[in-house]
């Protein structure tokens, strides 16, 4: 005797559930696409909104060459993104000099402060010396030519200063002005500057996290300072 085939009746509840599931999938995919797009274009959105931090350490803002040649490989091979405080930071391994790509316009009759944080994650090859830090500015004239007098690199924020793991987060700051002394003297013909940060000097095993970079007009006066 042949078996009878029973047809499954699709109830209204089944149809409602099916439509709800389909809509839920569509909404989930839409939200996923929106969130993904925001993440991908976060930098562009930040620039459009005017909240982009031009001093954040990344391949957009910094180069290892003063003439802005592409050097993204140092960010792909040596740097691991991290965060300290509210600005982007980077873990830098081995001797590295970073120059800001952007020529920052300045008034040579004013004082400016450069400020940033460093913390060591390695004490270097012998486990004792830490990372040696140099930091300051590179001045340019109105024709955007590099100024060599008194020096091409005015490392008035830090000059061969060791940072060790035991130091924790170390803050460096320096004021450049027309009344500065030595490496904090802002040359009279300066129209632009670039930031310069040299870390892990002479030691490929040294490593530091650099973050919270700031450069702004100072209201504290012309006296240079370095820690």
mmCIF file of C-alpha atoms in Angstrom:
data_model
loop_
_atom_site.group_PDB
_atom_site.id
_atom_site.type_symbol
_atom_site.label_atom_id
_atom_site.label_comp_id
_atom_site.label_asym_id
_atom_site.label_seq_id
_atom_site.Cartn_x
_atom_site.Cartn_y
_atom_site.Cartn_z
ATOM 1 C CA UNK A 1 0.000 0.000 0.000
ATOM 2 C CA UNK A 2 1.625 3.280 -1.081
ATOM 3 C CA UNK A 3 2.559 5.752 1.610
ATOM 4 C CA UNK A 4 0.542 8.896 1.579
ATOM 5 C CA UNK A 5 2.499 12.178 1.198
ATOM 6 C CA UNK A 6 1.589 14.767 3.760
ATOM 7 C CA UNK A 7 1.935 18.371 2.703
ATOM 8 C CA UNK A 8 3.259 20.771 5.273
ATOM 9 C CA UNK A 9 0.970 23.679 5.770
ATOM 10 C CA UNK A 10 2.791 27.013 6.090
ATOM 11 C CA UNK A 11 1.026 29.012 8.706
ATOM 12 C CA UNK A 12 0.835 32.766 8.979
ATOM 13 C CA UNK A 13 3.191 32.582 11.982
ATOM 14 C CA UNK A 14 5.813 30.806 9.859
ATOM 15 C CA UNK A 15 5.532 33.467 7.179
ATOM 16 C CA UNK A 16 5.886 36.271 9.715
ATOM 17 C CA UNK A 17 8.931 34.583 11.259
ATOM 18 C CA UNK A 18 10.510 34.114 7.836
ATOM 19 C CA UNK A 19 9.987 37.768 6.917
ATOM 20 C CA UNK A 20 11.351 38.879 10.294
ATOM 21 C CA UNK A 21 14.481 36.727 9.851
ATOM 22 C CA UNK A 22 15.056 38.129 6.358
ATOM 23 C CA UNK A 23 14.704 41.707 7.582
ATOM 24 C CA UNK A 24 17.012 41.027 10.515
ATOM 25 C CA UNK A 25 19.677 39.716 8.149
ATOM 26 C CA UNK A 26 19.314 42.780 5.899
ATOM 27 C CA UNK A 27 19.530 45.189 8.874
ATOM 28 C CA UNK A 28 22.578 43.344 10.273
ATOM 29 C CA UNK A 29 24.373 43.481 6.919
ATOM 30 C CA UNK A 30 23.534 47.171 6.529
ATOM 31 C CA UNK A 31 24.858 48.017 9.995
ATOM 32 C CA UNK A 32 27.981 45.941 9.324
ATOM 33 C CA UNK A 33 28.618 47.798 6.069
ATOM 34 C CA UNK A 34 28.106 51.198 7.721
ATOM 35 C CA UNK A 35 30.429 50.380 10.634
ATOM 36 C CA UNK A 36 33.019 48.925 8.259
ATOM 37 C CA UNK A 37 32.907 52.039 6.072
ATOM 38 C CA UNK A 38 33.325 54.330 9.097
ATOM 39 C CA UNK A 39 36.357 52.337 10.251
ATOM 40 C CA UNK A 40 37.925 52.333 6.782
ATOM 41 C CA UNK A 41 37.326 56.031 6.174
ATOM 42 C CA UNK A 42 37.814 57.213 9.764
ATOM 43 C CA UNK A 43 40.837 59.327 8.854
ATOM 44 C CA UNK A 44 38.995 61.032 5.980
ATOM 45 C CA UNK A 45 35.943 61.622 8.159
ATOM 46 C CA UNK A 46 38.161 63.081 10.893
ATOM 47 C CA UNK A 47 39.805 65.430 8.388
ATOM 48 C CA UNK A 48 36.380 66.474 7.047
ATOM 49 C CA UNK A 49 35.126 67.181 10.582
ATOM 50 C CA UNK A 50 38.283 69.108 11.434
ATOM 51 C CA UNK A 51 39.308 66.854 14.322
ATOM 52 C CA UNK A 52 42.263 65.153 12.616
ATOM 53 C CA UNK A 53 45.436 65.362 14.692
ATOM 54 C CA UNK A 54 48.216 66.213 12.258
ATOM 55 C CA UNK A 55 50.880 65.276 14.828
ATOM 56 C CA UNK A 56 49.700 61.679 15.321
ATOM 57 C CA UNK A 57 52.464 59.229 14.462
ATOM 58 C CA UNK A 58 51.599 57.449 11.226
ATOM 59 C CA UNK A 59 52.827 57.147 7.651
ATOM 60 C CA UNK A 60 50.568 60.025 6.588
ATOM 61 C CA UNK A 61 52.232 62.554 8.885
ATOM 62 C CA UNK A 62 55.811 61.309 9.220
ATOM 63 C CA UNK A 63 58.695 60.167 7.039
ATOM 64 C CA UNK A 64 62.185 58.940 7.878
ATOM 65 C CA UNK A 65 63.499 61.367 5.244
ATOM 66 C CA UNK A 66 63.502 65.131 5.601
ATOM 67 C CA UNK A 67 62.532 65.563 1.929
ATOM 68 C CA UNK A 68 59.289 63.578 2.372
ATOM 69 C CA UNK A 69 60.306 60.544 0.357
ATOM 70 C CA UNK A 70 58.001 57.615 0.919
ATOM 71 C CA UNK A 71 59.058 55.531 3.899
ATOM 72 C CA UNK A 72 55.957 53.571 4.809
ATOM 73 C CA UNK A 73 58.106 50.479 5.273
ATOM 74 C CA UNK A 74 59.236 51.706 8.676
ATOM 75 C CA UNK A 75 55.621 51.762 9.772
ATOM 76 C CA UNK A 76 54.954 48.334 8.302
ATOM 77 C CA UNK A 77 58.125 46.673 9.605
ATOM 78 C CA UNK A 78 59.053 48.533 12.779
ATOM 79 C CA UNK A 79 56.016 50.223 14.204
ATOM 80 C CA UNK A 80 53.071 48.709 16.020
ATOM 81 C CA UNK A 81 50.198 51.061 16.608
ATOM 82 C CA UNK A 82 49.193 51.635 20.177
ATOM 83 C CA UNK A 83 47.507 54.314 22.193
ATOM 84 C CA UNK A 84 48.542 56.444 25.116
ATOM 85 C CA UNK A 85 46.199 59.079 26.385
ATOM 86 C CA UNK A 86 44.002 60.478 23.647
ATOM 87 C CA UNK A 87 46.444 60.636 20.744
ATOM 88 C CA UNK A 88 47.851 57.961 18.492
ATOM 89 C CA UNK A 89 51.230 56.572 19.476
ATOM 90 C CA UNK A 90 53.655 54.030 18.065
ATOM 91 C CA UNK A 91 56.091 51.408 19.244
ATOM 92 C CA UNK A 92 59.414 52.127 17.519
ATOM 93 C CA UNK A 93 62.085 49.419 17.432
ATOM 94 C CA UNK A 94 65.709 50.196 16.602
ATOM 95 C CA UNK A 95 67.365 53.464 15.508
ATOM 96 C CA UNK A 96 64.752 55.621 13.776
ATOM 97 C CA UNK A 97 64.489 59.312 12.936
ATOM 98 C CA UNK A 98 61.020 60.622 12.148
ATOM 99 C CA UNK A 99 60.350 63.931 10.413
ATOM 100 C CA UNK A 100 56.922 65.501 10.135
ATOM 101 C CA UNK A 101 55.989 65.607 6.459
ATOM 102 C CA UNK A 102 54.198 68.918 6.808
ATOM 103 C CA UNK A 103 56.045 72.236 6.836
ATOM 104 C CA UNK A 104 54.530 74.024 9.807
ATOM 105 C CA UNK A 105 54.382 77.822 9.393
ATOM 106 C CA UNK A 106 55.785 79.807 12.335
ATOM 107 C CA UNK A 107 56.401 83.416 13.311
ATOM 108 C CA UNK A 108 60.098 83.770 14.153
ATOM 109 C CA UNK A 109 59.316 86.531 16.673
ATOM 110 C CA UNK A 110 57.165 84.168 18.766
ATOM 111 C CA UNK A 111 57.870 81.269 21.115
ATOM 112 C CA UNK A 112 56.702 77.708 20.423
ATOM 113 C CA UNK A 113 56.560 74.617 22.592
ATOM 114 C CA UNK A 114 57.152 71.044 21.439
ATOM 115 C CA UNK A 115 55.904 68.385 23.825
ATOM 116 C CA UNK A 116 55.695 64.572 23.666
ATOM 117 C CA UNK A 117 55.818 61.407 25.783
ATOM 118 C CA UNK A 118 58.197 58.449 25.595
ATOM 119 C CA UNK A 119 58.223 55.151 27.458
ATOM 120 C CA UNK A 120 60.826 52.419 26.986
ATOM 121 C CA UNK A 121 59.780 48.802 26.455
ATOM 122 C CA UNK A 122 63.383 47.564 26.221
ATOM 123 C CA UNK A 123 66.551 48.587 28.048
ATOM 124 C CA UNK A 124 68.741 47.992 25.014
ATOM 125 C CA UNK A 125 71.481 45.538 24.126
ATOM 126 C CA UNK A 126 73.137 45.473 27.547
ATOM 127 C CA UNK A 127 69.846 45.666 29.448
ATOM 128 C CA UNK A 128 70.894 48.860 31.198
ATOM 129 C CA UNK A 129 71.226 51.891 28.956
ATOM 130 C CA UNK A 130 67.671 52.113 27.589
ATOM 131 C CA UNK A 131 66.923 54.272 24.557
ATOM 132 C CA UNK A 132 68.750 57.506 23.758
ATOM 133 C CA UNK A 133 66.418 60.262 22.572
ATOM 134 C CA UNK A 134 67.067 63.350 20.432
ATOM 135 C CA UNK A 135 64.179 65.675 19.593
ATOM 136 C CA UNK A 136 63.508 69.158 18.308
ATOM 137 C CA UNK A 137 62.849 71.063 15.114
ATOM 138 C CA UNK A 138 64.352 71.609 11.675
ATOM 139 C CA UNK A 139 63.999 75.284 10.567
ATOM 140 C CA UNK A 140 63.267 76.429 6.996
ATOM 141 C CA UNK A 141 63.292 79.919 5.469
ATOM 142 C CA UNK A 142 60.489 81.615 3.524
ATOM 143 C CA UNK A 143 61.638 79.864 0.338
ATOM 144 C CA UNK A 144 61.308 76.522 2.131
ATOM 145 C CA UNK A 145 65.046 75.965 2.134
ATOM 146 C CA UNK A 146 66.604 74.319 5.168
ATOM 147 C CA UNK A 147 68.454 76.700 7.484
ATOM 148 C CA UNK A 148 71.926 75.525 8.543
ATOM 149 C CA UNK A 149 72.919 78.288 10.981
ATOM 150 C CA UNK A 150 73.411 77.589 13.849
ATOM 151 C CA UNK A 151 72.464 73.952 13.027
ATOM 152 C CA UNK A 152 70.224 72.102 10.605
ATOM 153 C CA UNK A 153 68.660 70.171 13.510
ATOM 154 C CA UNK A 154 67.824 72.084 16.667
ATOM 155 C CA UNK A 155 67.468 69.256 19.182
ATOM 156 C CA UNK A 156 66.431 71.578 21.984
ATOM 157 C CA UNK A 157 63.784 69.257 23.417
ATOM 158 C CA UNK A 158 66.113 66.329 24.064
ATOM 159 C CA UNK A 159 69.804 65.739 23.361
ATOM 160 C CA UNK A 160 71.036 62.188 23.928
ATOM 161 C CA UNK A 161 68.721 61.628 26.879
ATOM 162 C CA UNK A 162 68.418 57.979 28.038
ATOM 163 C CA UNK A 163 64.965 56.588 28.761
ATOM 164 C CA UNK A 164 64.720 53.293 30.662
ATOM 165 C CA UNK A 165 61.830 50.975 31.421
ATOM 166 C CA UNK A 166 61.958 51.960 35.091
ATOM 167 C CA UNK A 167 61.271 55.589 34.132
ATOM 168 C CA UNK A 168 57.696 54.820 33.076
ATOM 169 C CA UNK A 169 56.157 57.461 30.780
ATOM 170 C CA UNK A 170 58.678 60.279 30.396
ATOM 171 C CA UNK A 171 57.526 63.687 29.204
ATOM 172 C CA UNK A 172 59.808 65.849 27.062
ATOM 173 C CA UNK A 173 59.184 69.481 26.311
ATOM 174 C CA UNK A 174 61.162 72.393 24.967
ATOM 175 C CA UNK A 175 60.464 76.008 24.038
ATOM 176 C CA UNK A 176 61.941 77.530 20.873
ATOM 177 C CA UNK A 177 62.064 81.323 20.625
ATOM 178 C CA UNK A 178 64.109 84.241 19.228
ATOM 179 C CA UNK A 179 65.554 84.616 22.734
ATOM 180 C CA UNK A 180 66.379 80.947 23.144
ATOM 181 C CA UNK A 181 69.796 79.637 24.043
ATOM 182 C CA UNK A 182 71.780 77.399 21.697
ATOM 183 C CA UNK A 183 69.537 74.597 20.480
ATOM 184 C CA UNK A 184 66.353 76.403 21.537
ATOM 185 C CA UNK A 185 67.136 79.542 19.516
ATOM 186 C CA UNK A 186 64.637 80.070 16.712
ATOM 187 C CA UNK A 187 66.616 81.649 13.817
ATOM 188 C CA UNK A 188 65.344 85.070 12.718
ATOM 189 C CA UNK A 189 64.781 83.944 9.113
ATOM 190 C CA UNK A 190 62.665 80.929 10.110
ATOM 191 C CA UNK A 191 59.309 80.782 8.298
ATOM 192 C CA UNK A 192 58.570 77.068 8.632
ATOM 193 C CA UNK A 193 59.687 74.143 10.759
ATOM 194 C CA UNK A 194 59.504 70.375 10.757
ATOM 195 C CA UNK A 195 59.445 68.235 13.861
ATOM 196 C CA UNK A 196 62.328 65.775 14.265
ATOM 197 C CA UNK A 197 62.380 62.867 16.734
ATOM 198 C CA UNK A 198 65.350 60.493 16.871
ATOM 199 C CA UNK A 199 64.912 57.429 19.115
ATOM 200 C CA UNK A 200 66.894 54.297 20.033
ATOM 201 C CA UNK A 201 70.104 55.977 18.885
ATOM 202 C CA UNK A 202 72.801 53.455 18.014
ATOM 203 C CA UNK A 203 70.969 50.417 19.405
ATOM 204 C CA UNK A 204 68.899 48.084 17.178
ATOM 205 C CA UNK A 205 67.469 46.296 20.234
ATOM 206 C CA UNK A 206 66.150 49.425 21.977
ATOM 207 C CA UNK A 207 62.427 50.086 21.724
ATOM 208 C CA UNK A 208 60.142 52.907 22.870
ATOM 209 C CA UNK A 209 56.556 54.052 22.618
ATOM 210 C CA UNK A 210 56.208 57.655 21.424
ATOM 211 C CA UNK A 211 52.891 59.452 21.867
ATOM 212 C CA UNK A 212 51.063 62.696 22.694
ATOM 213 C CA UNK A 213 53.084 64.857 20.318
ATOM 214 C CA UNK A 214 52.159 68.541 20.427
ATOM 215 C CA UNK A 215 53.573 71.663 18.808
ATOM 216 C CA UNK A 216 51.935 74.978 19.601
ATOM 217 C CA UNK A 217 52.561 78.640 20.286
ATOM 218 C CA UNK A 218 53.857 79.037 23.813
ATOM 219 C CA UNK A 219 52.589 81.535 26.369
ATOM 220 C CA UNK A 220 55.175 80.562 28.956
ATOM 221 C CA UNK A 221 57.953 82.800 27.721
ATOM 222 C CA UNK A 222 61.170 82.520 25.749
ATOM 223 C CA UNK A 223 63.290 80.396 28.067
ATOM 224 C CA UNK A 224 64.196 77.026 26.537
ATOM 225 C CA UNK A 225 63.681 73.915 28.584
ATOM 226 C CA UNK A 226 64.635 70.292 28.237
ATOM 227 C CA UNK A 227 64.347 67.271 30.429
#
